[in-house]
Short mmCIF file of C-alpha atoms in Angstrom, two decimals:
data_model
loop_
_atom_site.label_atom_id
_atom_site.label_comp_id
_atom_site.label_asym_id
_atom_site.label_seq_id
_atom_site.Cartn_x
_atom_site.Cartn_y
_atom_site.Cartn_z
CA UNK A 16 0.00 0.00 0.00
CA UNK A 17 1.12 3.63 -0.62
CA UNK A 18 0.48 7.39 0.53
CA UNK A 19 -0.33 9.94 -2.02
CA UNK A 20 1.01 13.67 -1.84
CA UNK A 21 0.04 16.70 -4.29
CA UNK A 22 2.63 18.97 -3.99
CA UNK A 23 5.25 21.70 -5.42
CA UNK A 24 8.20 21.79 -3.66
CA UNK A 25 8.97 24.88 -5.01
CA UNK A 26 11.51 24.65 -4.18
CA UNK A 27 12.09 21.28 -1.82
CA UNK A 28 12.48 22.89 1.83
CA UNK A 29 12.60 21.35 5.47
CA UNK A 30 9.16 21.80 5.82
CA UNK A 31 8.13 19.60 2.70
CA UNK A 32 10.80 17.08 3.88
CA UNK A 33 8.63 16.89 7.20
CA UNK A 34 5.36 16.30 5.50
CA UNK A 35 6.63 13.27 3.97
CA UNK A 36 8.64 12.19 7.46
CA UNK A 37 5.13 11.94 9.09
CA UNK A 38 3.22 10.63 6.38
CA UNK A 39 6.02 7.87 6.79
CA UNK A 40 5.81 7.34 10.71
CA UNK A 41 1.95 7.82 10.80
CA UNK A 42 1.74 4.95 8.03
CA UNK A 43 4.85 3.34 7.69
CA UNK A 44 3.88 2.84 3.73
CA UNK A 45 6.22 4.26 0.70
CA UNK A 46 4.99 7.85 -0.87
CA UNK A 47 4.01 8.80 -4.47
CA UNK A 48 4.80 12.80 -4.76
CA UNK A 49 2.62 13.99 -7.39
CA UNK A 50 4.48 17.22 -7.84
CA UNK A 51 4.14 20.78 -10.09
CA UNK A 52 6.09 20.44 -13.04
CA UNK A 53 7.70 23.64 -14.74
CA UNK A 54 4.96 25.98 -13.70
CA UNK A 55 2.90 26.27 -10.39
CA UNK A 56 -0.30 27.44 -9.40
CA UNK A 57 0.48 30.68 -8.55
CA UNK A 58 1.46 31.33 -12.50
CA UNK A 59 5.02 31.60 -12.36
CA UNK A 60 7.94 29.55 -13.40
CA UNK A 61 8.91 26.78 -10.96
CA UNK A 62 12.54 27.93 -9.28
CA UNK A 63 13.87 25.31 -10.03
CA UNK A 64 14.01 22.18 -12.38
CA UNK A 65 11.62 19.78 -11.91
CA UNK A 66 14.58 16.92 -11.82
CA UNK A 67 15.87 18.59 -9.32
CA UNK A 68 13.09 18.57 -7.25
CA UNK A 69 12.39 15.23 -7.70
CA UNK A 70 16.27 13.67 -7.36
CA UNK A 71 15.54 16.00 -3.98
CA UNK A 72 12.38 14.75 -2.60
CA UNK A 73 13.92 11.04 -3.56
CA UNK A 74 16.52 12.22 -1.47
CA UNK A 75 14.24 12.99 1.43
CA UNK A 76 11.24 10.33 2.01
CA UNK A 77 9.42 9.90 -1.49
CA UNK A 78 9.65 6.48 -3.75
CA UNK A 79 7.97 7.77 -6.52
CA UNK A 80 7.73 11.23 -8.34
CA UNK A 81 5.12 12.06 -11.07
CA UNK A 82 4.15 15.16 -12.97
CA UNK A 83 1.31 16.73 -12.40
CA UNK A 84 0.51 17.91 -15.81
CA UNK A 85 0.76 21.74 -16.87
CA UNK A 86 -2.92 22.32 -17.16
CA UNK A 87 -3.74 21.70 -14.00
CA UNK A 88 -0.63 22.99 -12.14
CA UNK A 89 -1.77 26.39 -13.51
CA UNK A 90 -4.89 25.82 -12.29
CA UNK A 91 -7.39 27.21 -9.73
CA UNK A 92 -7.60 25.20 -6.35
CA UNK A 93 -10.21 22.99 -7.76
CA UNK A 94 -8.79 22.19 -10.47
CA UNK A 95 -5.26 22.09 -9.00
CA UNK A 96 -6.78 19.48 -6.35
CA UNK A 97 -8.52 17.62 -9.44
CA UNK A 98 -5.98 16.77 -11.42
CA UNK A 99 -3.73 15.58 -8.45
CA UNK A 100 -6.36 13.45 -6.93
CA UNK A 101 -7.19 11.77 -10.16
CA UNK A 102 -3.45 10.38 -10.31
CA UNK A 103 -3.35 9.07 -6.91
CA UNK A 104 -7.30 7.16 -7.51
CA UNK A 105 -5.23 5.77 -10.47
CA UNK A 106 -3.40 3.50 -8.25
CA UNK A 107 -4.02 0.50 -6.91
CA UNK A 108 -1.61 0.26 -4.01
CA UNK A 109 -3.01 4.04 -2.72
CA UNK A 110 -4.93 4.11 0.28
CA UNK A 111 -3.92 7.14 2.29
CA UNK A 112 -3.81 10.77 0.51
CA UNK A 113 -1.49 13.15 3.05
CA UNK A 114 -1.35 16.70 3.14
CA UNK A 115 -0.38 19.58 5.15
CA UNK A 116 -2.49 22.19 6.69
CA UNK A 117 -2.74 24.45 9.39
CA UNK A 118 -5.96 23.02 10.43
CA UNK A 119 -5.52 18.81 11.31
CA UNK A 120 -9.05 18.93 12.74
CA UNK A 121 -10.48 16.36 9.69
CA UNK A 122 -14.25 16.87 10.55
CA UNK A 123 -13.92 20.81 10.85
CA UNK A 124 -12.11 20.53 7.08
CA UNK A 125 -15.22 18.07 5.82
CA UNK A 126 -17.73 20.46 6.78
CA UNK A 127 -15.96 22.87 4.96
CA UNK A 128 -15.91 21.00 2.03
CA UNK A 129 -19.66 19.80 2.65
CA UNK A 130 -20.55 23.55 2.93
CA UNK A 131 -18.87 24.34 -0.48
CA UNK A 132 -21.52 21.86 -2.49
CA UNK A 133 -24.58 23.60 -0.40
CA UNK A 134 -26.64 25.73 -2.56
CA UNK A 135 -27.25 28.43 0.13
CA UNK A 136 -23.98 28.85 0.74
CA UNK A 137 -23.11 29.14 -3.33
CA UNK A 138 -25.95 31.69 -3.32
CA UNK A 139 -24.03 33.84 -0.54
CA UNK A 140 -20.81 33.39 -2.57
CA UNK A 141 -22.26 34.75 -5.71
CA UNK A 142 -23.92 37.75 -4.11
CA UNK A 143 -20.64 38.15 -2.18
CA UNK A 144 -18.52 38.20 -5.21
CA UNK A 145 -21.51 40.94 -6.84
CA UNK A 146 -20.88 43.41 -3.88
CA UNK A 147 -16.98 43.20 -4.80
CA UNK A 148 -15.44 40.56 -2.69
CA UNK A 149 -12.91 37.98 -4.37
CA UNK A 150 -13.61 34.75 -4.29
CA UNK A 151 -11.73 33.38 -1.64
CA UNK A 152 -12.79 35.94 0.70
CA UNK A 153 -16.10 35.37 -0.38
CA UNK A 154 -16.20 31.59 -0.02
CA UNK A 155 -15.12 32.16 3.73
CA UNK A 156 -17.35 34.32 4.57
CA UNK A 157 -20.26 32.87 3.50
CA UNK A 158 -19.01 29.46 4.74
CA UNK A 159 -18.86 31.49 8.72
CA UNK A 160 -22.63 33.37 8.06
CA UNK A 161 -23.66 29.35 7.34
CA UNK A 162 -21.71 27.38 9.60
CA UNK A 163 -20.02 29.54 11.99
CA UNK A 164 -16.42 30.61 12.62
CA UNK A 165 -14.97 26.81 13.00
CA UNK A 166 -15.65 25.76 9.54
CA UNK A 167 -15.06 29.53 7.76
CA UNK A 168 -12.29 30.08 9.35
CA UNK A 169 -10.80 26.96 8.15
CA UNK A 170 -10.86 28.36 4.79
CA UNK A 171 -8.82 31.98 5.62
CA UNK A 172 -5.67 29.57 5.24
CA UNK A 173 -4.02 28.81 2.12
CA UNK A 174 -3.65 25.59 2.64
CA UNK A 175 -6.52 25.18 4.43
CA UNK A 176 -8.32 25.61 1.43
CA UNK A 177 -6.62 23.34 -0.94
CA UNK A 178 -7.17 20.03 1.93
CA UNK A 179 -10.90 21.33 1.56
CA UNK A 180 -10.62 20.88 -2.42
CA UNK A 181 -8.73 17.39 -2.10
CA UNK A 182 -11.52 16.59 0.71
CA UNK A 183 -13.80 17.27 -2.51
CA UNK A 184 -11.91 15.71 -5.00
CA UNK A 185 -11.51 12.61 -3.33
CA UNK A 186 -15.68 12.16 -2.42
CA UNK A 187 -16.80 8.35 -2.16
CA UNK A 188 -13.05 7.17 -3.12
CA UNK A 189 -11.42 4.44 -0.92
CA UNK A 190 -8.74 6.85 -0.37
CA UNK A 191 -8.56 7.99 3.00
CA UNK A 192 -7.51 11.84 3.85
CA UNK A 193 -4.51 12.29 5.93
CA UNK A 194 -4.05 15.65 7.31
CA UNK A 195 -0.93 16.83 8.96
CA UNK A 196 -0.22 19.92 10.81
CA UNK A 197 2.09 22.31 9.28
CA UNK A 198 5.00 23.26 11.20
CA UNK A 199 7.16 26.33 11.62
CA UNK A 200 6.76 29.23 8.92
CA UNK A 201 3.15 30.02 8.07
CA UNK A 202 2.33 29.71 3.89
CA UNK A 203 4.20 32.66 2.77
CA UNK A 204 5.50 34.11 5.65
CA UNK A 205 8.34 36.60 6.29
CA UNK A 206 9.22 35.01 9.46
CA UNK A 207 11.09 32.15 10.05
CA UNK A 208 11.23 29.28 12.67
CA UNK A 209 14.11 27.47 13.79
CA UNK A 210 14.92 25.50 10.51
CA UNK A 211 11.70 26.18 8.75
CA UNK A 212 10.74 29.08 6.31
CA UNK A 213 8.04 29.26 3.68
CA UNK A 214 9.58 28.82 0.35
CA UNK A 215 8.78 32.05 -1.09
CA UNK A 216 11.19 33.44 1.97
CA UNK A 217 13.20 31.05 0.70
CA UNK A 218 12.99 32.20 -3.08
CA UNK A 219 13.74 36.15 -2.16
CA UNK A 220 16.93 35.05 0.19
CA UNK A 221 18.46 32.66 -2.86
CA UNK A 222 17.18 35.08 -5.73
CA UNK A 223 19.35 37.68 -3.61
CA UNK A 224 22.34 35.68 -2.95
CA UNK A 225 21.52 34.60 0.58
CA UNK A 226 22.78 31.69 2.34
CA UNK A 227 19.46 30.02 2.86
CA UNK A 228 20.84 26.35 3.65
CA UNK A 229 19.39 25.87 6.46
CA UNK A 230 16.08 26.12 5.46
CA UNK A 231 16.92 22.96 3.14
CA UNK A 232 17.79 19.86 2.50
CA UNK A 233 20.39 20.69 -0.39
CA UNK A 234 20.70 23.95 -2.13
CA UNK A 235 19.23 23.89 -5.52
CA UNK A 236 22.54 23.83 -8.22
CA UNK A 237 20.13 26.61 -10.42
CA UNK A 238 17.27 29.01 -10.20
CA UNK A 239 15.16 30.83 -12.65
CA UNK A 240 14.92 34.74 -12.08
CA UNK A 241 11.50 36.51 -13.10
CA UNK A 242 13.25 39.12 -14.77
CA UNK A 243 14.78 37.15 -17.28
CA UNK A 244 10.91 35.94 -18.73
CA UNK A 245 9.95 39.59 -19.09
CA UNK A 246 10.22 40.48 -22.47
CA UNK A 247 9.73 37.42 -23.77
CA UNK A 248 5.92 37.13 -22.38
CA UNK A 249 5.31 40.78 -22.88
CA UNK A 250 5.60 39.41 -26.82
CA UNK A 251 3.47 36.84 -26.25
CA UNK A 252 1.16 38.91 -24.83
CA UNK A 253 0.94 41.53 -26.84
CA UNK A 254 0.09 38.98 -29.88
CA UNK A 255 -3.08 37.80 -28.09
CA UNK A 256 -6.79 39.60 -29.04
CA UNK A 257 -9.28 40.25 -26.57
CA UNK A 258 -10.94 36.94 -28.15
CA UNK A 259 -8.77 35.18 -27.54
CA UNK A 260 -7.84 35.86 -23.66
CA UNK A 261 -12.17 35.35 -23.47
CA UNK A 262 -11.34 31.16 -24.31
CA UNK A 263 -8.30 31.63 -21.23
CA UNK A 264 -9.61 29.77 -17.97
CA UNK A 265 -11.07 31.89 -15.36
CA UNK A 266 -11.87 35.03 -17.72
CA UNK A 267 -15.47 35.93 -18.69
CA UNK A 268 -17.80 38.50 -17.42
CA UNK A 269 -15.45 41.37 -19.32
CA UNK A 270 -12.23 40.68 -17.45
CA UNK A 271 -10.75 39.56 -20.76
CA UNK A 272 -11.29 43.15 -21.78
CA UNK A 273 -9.48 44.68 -18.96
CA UNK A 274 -6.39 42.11 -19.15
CA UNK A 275 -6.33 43.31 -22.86
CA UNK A 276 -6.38 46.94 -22.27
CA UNK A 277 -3.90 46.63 -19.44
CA UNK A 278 -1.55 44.45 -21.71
CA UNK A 279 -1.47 47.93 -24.38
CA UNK A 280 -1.42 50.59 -21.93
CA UNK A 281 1.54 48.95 -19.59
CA UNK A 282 5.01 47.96 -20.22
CA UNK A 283 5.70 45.51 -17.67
CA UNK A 284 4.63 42.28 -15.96
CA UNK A 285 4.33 44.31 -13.07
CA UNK A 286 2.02 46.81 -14.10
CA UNK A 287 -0.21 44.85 -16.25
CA UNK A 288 -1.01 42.56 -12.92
CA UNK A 289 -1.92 46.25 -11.03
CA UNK A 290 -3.88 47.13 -13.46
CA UNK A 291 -6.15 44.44 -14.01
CA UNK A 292 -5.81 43.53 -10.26
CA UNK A 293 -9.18 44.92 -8.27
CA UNK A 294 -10.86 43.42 -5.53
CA UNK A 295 -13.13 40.78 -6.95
CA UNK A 296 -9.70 39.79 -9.10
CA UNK A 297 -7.06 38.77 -6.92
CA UNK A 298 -3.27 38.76 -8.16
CA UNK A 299 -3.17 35.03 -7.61
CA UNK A 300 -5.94 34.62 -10.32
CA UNK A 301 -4.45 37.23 -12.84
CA UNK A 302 -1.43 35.47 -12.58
CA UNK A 303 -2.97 32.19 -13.77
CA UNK A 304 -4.60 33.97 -16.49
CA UNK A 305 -1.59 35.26 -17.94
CA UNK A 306 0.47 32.30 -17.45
CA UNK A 307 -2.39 30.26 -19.36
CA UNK A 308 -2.10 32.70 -22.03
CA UNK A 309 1.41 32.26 -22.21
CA UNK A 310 1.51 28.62 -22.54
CA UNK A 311 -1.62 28.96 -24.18
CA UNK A 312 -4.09 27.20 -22.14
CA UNK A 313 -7.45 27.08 -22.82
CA UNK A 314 -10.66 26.88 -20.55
CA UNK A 315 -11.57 24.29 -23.14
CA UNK A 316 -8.57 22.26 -22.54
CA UNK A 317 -8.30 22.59 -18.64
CA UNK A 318 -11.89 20.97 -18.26
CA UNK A 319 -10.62 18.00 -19.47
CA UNK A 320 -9.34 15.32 -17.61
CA UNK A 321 -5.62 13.45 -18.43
CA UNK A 322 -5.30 9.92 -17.75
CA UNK A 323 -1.08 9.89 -18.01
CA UNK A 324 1.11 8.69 -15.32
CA UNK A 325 4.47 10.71 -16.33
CA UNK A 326 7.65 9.75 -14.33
CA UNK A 327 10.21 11.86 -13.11
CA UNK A 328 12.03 9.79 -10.87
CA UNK A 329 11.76 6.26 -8.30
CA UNK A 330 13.12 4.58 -5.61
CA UNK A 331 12.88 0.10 -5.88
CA UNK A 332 9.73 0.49 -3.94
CA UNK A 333 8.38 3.34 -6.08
CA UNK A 334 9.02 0.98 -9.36
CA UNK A 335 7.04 -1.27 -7.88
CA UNK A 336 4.34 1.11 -7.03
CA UNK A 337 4.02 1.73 -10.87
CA UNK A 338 2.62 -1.43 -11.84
CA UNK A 339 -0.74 -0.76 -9.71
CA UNK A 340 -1.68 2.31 -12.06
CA UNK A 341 -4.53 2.17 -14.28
CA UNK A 342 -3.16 5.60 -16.71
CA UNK A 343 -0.80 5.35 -18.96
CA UNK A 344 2.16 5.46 -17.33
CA UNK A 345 4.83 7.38 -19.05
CA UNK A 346 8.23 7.21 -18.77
CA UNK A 347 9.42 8.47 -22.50
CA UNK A 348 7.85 11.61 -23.23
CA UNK A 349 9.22 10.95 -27.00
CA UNK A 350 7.69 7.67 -27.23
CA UNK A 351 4.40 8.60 -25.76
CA UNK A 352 4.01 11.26 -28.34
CA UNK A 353 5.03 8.53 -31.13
CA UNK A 354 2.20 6.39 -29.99
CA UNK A 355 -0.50 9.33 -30.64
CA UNK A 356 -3.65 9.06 -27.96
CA UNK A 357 -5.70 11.40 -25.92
CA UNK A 358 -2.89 12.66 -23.32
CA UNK A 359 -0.80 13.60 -26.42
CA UNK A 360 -1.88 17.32 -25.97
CA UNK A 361 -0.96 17.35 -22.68
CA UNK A 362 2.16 15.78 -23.11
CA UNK A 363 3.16 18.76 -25.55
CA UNK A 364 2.12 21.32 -23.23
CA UNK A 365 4.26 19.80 -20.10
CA UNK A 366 7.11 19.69 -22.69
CA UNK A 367 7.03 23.51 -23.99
CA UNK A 368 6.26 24.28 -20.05
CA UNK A 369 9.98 23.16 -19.73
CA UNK A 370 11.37 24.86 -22.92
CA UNK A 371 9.62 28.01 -21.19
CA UNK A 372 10.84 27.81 -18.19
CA UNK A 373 14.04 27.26 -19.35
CA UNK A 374 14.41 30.84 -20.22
CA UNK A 375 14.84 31.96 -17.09
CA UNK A 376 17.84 31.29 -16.16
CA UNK A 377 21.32 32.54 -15.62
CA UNK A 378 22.16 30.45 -18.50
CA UNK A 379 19.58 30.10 -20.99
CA UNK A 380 19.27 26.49 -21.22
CA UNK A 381 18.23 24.43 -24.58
CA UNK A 382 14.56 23.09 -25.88
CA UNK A 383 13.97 19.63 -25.47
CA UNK A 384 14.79 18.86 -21.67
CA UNK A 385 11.53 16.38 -21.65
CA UNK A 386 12.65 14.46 -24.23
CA UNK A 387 16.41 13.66 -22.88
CA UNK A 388 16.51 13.98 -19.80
CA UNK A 389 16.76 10.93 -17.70
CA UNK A 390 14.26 9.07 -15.63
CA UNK A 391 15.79 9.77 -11.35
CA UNK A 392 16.43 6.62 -9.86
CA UNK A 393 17.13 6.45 -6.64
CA UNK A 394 19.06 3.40 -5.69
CA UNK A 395 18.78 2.73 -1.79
CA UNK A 396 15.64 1.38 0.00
CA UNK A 397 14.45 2.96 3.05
#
């Protein structure tokens, strides 16, 4: 049997190295990472190569490590959750899925979830979201006016709300949730504790030349630096109509429009994102949007479901865990491709989400990293 985790490890820090620690000692069973590739869900380039990440988290508790593909790493919390889950129900040997939160209570997190399929409380969201409130804000409040401060506050954290989505991702399935309690630095947080810091406090120290080692496991060998994508997504950008950021996921209702007015009137990442940025659309969600647009992602696309197993990298346990999956399991991106199929358009995306990302950094690095780079294989049991 085996313990699922969706994840980023962007990049791999002490605090992802405990998740999978107590997801080992609570069920003594090997772990399948199903991690971000090039891109995450906050619509930016990973830091750092997915191989990396992987030989890392190989390094530090997991037996197996598979993509989560592009279009739904990109993707709203929902979606996000989704596309994760829908890996893990794809094996066999899974029984447990593991995540951390800053909320371990279980049945406080289901009636969250519960709450989110209620009618009433959808009909408080959408008036919510009319009066000018974003949508997280908006789910959490109208979660609290339905079922008080236990279950609504549960969703003011971020990763609060994500265990909520996996809660609902995973409905009637025989997998069983495993929360754990975060520890140390809160999601995003400027403060650090003892060895643990959030990894975006971890991105601005490296990014500025900071010794941030003890906040990890290993140092990653290469980052990506947002500067370095600037122009060339400004171009691509610029080359997009307003029709065609309206078939983008999580556009509609004239917010297309505004992204395509800010795009001509603003020279920078930066200032396109402040533009279009107003209360009912966070940065988060703009973010996606442009990254979509970018890789060019459409709503059409990201409502459908991938049945692909890709591997990035195993331990003799995790190779074993491989033979329980129903998907295709893919460990030649090349030879997938050859083969033609229905995850072929995914496949193609995860592979230009690597030639992307590959542009940012030091060093530009070459197309193609997908199709040559070798399959991590970790050689000791644990």
């Amino acid at each position: 049997m085996a313990t699922a985790v969706i994840c980023e490890f962007n990049p791999f820090h002490n605090g992802h190295k405990y998740l999978l620690e107590q997801a080992k000692k609570l069920r003594n069973e090997p772990v399948i990472a199903v991690m971000s590739g090039s891109f995450t869900q906050r619509g930016e380039p990973a830091f750092c190569s997915k191989f990396e990440r992987a030989r890392t988290a190989l390094e530090n508790g997991a037996d197996l490590v598979l993509e989560l593909p592009t279009v739904y790493a990109v993707a709203c919390a929902q979606r996000f959750a989704q596309g994760g889950v829908d890996i893990a129900k794809s094996f066999g040997e899974v029984n447990y899925l593991a995540f951390g939160c800053e909320t371990d209570d279980i049945a406080l997190l289901r009636a969250a979830a519960d709450a989110l399929g209620d009618p009433k409380v959808n009909g408080l969201i959408a008036d919510k979201m009319k009066n000018g409130a974003y949508y997280p804000q908006a789910v959490e409040r109208a979660v609290r006016e339905v079922l008080g401060d236990g279950a609504g506050g549960a969703l003011a954290s971020p990763n609060n709300i994500l265990a909520v989505e996996y809660l609902r991702a995973l409905g009637d399935s025989k997998i069983t949730p495993l929360p754990i309690k975060r520890a140390g630095a809160a999601h995003d947080g400027s403060k650090t504790s003892a060895d643990f810091a959030s990894a975006s406090y971890i991105r601005g120290m490296l990014r500025s030349g900071k010794d941030a080692s003890s906040f990890l496991p290993s140092v990653p060998k290469e980052i990506t630096y947002p500067e370095n994508f600037e122009r060339a997504f400004l171009m691509k950008l610029r080359s997009l109509t307003a029709e065609d950021l309206k078939k983008l996921p999580e556009t509609g209702e004239g917010l297309e429009n505004r992204i395509f007015s800010a795009v001509r009137n603003n020279n920078s990442i930066e200032e396109i994102l402040e533009a279009a940025k107003t209360k009912r659309y966070t940065r988060a969600r703009l973010q996606r949007i442009l990254c979509c647009a970018i890789l060019g992602i459409t709503e059409e696309l990201q409502s459908r479901r991938a049945s692909y197993a890709r591997v990035l990298g195993f331990s003799p346990e995790g190779a074993e865990l491989l033979k329980s999956c129903s998907f295709e399991v893919v460990t030649s991106v090349a030879k997938a491709l050859a083969s033609g199929g229905e995850n072929s358009v995914f496949l193609r995306l995860d592979a230009l989400a690597a030639d992307v990302a590959a542009l940012g950094y030091k060093t530009v690095k070459s197309c193609g990293s997908d199709y040559h780079t070798k399959i991590i294989k970790a050689n000791c049991a644990r």
